[in-house]
């Protein structure tokens, strides 16, 4: 640790800790929202009393949605940001795209991150040293490049003087009826974040999140097959009840197994409203998510509004292009999970006032 960094940490140690119970309206904790998408992190942190002072998002469609909802157009390409131009902040958050690091890297730290978008997060941290960093990524990130990607990121954050913790969390443990596992990395200047202290909420049923009325796309009876004795799968909470009768692959398929190609393709699968919904992915632009309502005896498509609800979005202004909206929501974050983390960082005293000096 350099002399300047040591001095900075000594100063932080003497600062008052934010009270976990209050939202500190007069001195809100300031954060920057990187890879902001449609602002999932922002909604969660604002609900916990944090204040957004800067955002960055390169995609024009996301920028428009962000502006419609937060009255602020995010800065574009993160690679063009000069860290010293960002206003003062204490917390950095972002769900960054997962990219492989160059195989030529040997140091397994900061230098290995060059040429990736994580490098841009690291160079902002290096210049501004926020007290807290919260990052989110897809589940397979843990095994990406045989675990090397995660290792380099953790080593880089350690090299930048942080206590780093990470954990796989499922949205279904935080009051949402969605089986959505994501990795969360929390880096703190004060001490390790204790994920085990997160307040969990029992998994609700999908039926409690459904629109009461609407122009539902209901399938005809001959368009699907229901299976006998469906069971709840654990720990996902999914109840697979049937599949759509789409065309089967016939070529190169063993006799009497062709129906399996229907069953195993995610857009063909149908789930009960008494369980959870599978992860809303970012690749599905036509919203082929089908649910079975046994009370009404029909199979219908989940509406876009319901997709927002099972990610924790409320009263959100969606985009006028439906395909883009499906992509955006699948790329976003489960809001209650981020909210629980943000709340717990306050409880654990990881946020103190007056932070984020420019270190040059
Ligand atoms: C996984 S999504 C994050 C979504 C966000 N957490 C939300 O709640 O909607 C990653 C985002 O990074 C954005 N992105 C990719 N490259 C970028 C760059 N060079 N500068 C800024 N944003 C970028 C993408 O457009 C995408 O919206």
PDB file of C-alpha atoms and ligand atoms in Angstrom, residues 35-41 56-59 62 76-79 95 97 117 328 331-333, ligand 1:
ATOM      1  CA  UNK A  35     -22.892  -0.512 -17.462  1.00  0.00           C
ATOM      2  CA  UNK A  36     -26.165   0.974 -16.302  1.00  0.00           C
ATOM      3  CA  UNK A  37     -28.500  -0.779 -18.782  1.00  0.00           C
ATOM      4  CA  UNK A  38     -32.010   0.274 -17.821  1.00  0.00           C
ATOM      5  CA  UNK A  39     -31.009   1.171 -14.269  1.00  0.00           C
ATOM      6  CA  UNK A  40     -31.753  -1.929 -12.145  1.00  0.00           C
ATOM      7  CA  UNK A  41     -28.881  -1.142  -9.771  1.00  0.00           C
ATOM      8  CA  UNK A  56     -22.566   5.223 -18.119  1.00  0.00           C
ATOM      9  CA  UNK A  57     -24.253   3.058 -20.766  1.00  0.00           C
ATOM     10  CA  UNK A  58     -23.250   2.721 -24.428  1.00  0.00           C
ATOM     11  CA  UNK A  59     -26.459   1.268 -25.916  1.00  0.00           C
ATOM     12  CA  UNK A  62     -30.989   1.539 -22.997  1.00  0.00           C
ATOM     13  CA  UNK A  76     -21.713   6.663 -23.380  1.00  0.00           C
ATOM     14  CA  UNK A  77     -18.621   4.491 -23.774  1.00  0.00           C
ATOM     15  CA  UNK A  78     -16.889   3.721 -20.451  1.00  0.00           C
ATOM     16  CA  UNK A  79     -13.528   3.410 -22.214  1.00  0.00           C
ATOM     17  CA  UNK A  95     -23.053  -5.495 -14.096  1.00  0.00           C
ATOM     18  CA  UNK A  97     -20.051  -7.844 -19.749  1.00  0.00           C
ATOM     19  CA  UNK A 117     -14.238  -3.642 -19.922  1.00  0.00           C
ATOM     20  CA  UNK A 328     -33.075  -5.159 -21.703  1.00  0.00           C
ATOM     21  CA  UNK A 331     -29.842  -8.203 -19.126  1.00  0.00           C
ATOM     22  CA  UNK A 332     -30.905  -6.370 -16.013  1.00  0.00           C
ATOM     23  CA  UNK A 333     -30.660  -7.274 -12.337  1.00  0.00           C
TER      24      UNK A 333
HETATM   25  C1  LIG B   1     -25.345  -6.946 -18.315  1.00  0.00           C
HETATM   26  S1  LIG B   1     -25.821  -5.397 -18.885  1.00  0.00           S
HETATM   27  C2  LIG B   1     -26.070  -4.513 -17.399  1.00  0.00           C
HETATM   28  C3  LIG B   1     -27.499  -4.134 -17.187  1.00  0.00           C
HETATM   29  C4  LIG B   1     -27.814  -3.316 -15.949  1.00  0.00           C
HETATM   30  N1  LIG B   1     -27.245  -3.847 -14.744  1.00  0.00           N
HETATM   31  C5  LIG B   1     -29.329  -3.136 -15.768  1.00  0.00           C
HETATM   32  O1  LIG B   1     -29.823  -3.169 -14.639  1.00  0.00           O
HETATM   33  O2  LIG B   1     -30.034  -2.986 -16.758  1.00  0.00           O
HETATM   34  C6  LIG B   1     -24.292  -4.730 -19.472  1.00  0.00           C
HETATM   35  C7  LIG B   1     -24.453  -3.365 -20.105  1.00  0.00           C
HETATM   36  O3  LIG B   1     -23.156  -2.861 -20.432  1.00  0.00           O
HETATM   37  C8  LIG B   1     -23.323  -2.017 -21.555  1.00  0.00           C
HETATM   38  N2  LIG B   1     -21.993  -1.773 -22.174  1.00  0.00           N
HETATM   39  C9  LIG B   1     -21.273  -2.631 -22.935  1.00  0.00           C
HETATM   40  N3  LIG B   1     -20.130  -2.041 -23.343  1.00  0.00           N
HETATM   41  C10 LIG B   1     -20.114  -0.796 -22.800  1.00  0.00           C
HETATM   42  C11 LIG B   1     -19.197   0.296 -22.869  1.00  0.00           C
HETATM   43  N4  LIG B   1     -18.057   0.211 -23.587  1.00  0.00           N
HETATM   44  N5  LIG B   1     -19.500   1.423 -22.207  1.00  0.00           N
HETATM   45  C12 LIG B   1     -20.652   1.530 -21.480  1.00  0.00           C
HETATM   46  N6  LIG B   1     -21.574   0.532 -21.407  1.00  0.00           N
HETATM   47  C13 LIG B   1     -21.307  -0.615 -22.048  1.00  0.00           C
HETATM   48  C14 LIG B   1     -24.267  -2.822 -22.448  1.00  0.00           C
HETATM   49  O4  LIG B   1     -24.893  -2.005 -23.413  1.00  0.00           O
HETATM   50  C15 LIG B   1     -25.245  -3.396 -21.415  1.00  0.00           C
HETATM   51  O5  LIG B   1     -26.393  -2.604 -21.290  1.00  0.00           O
END
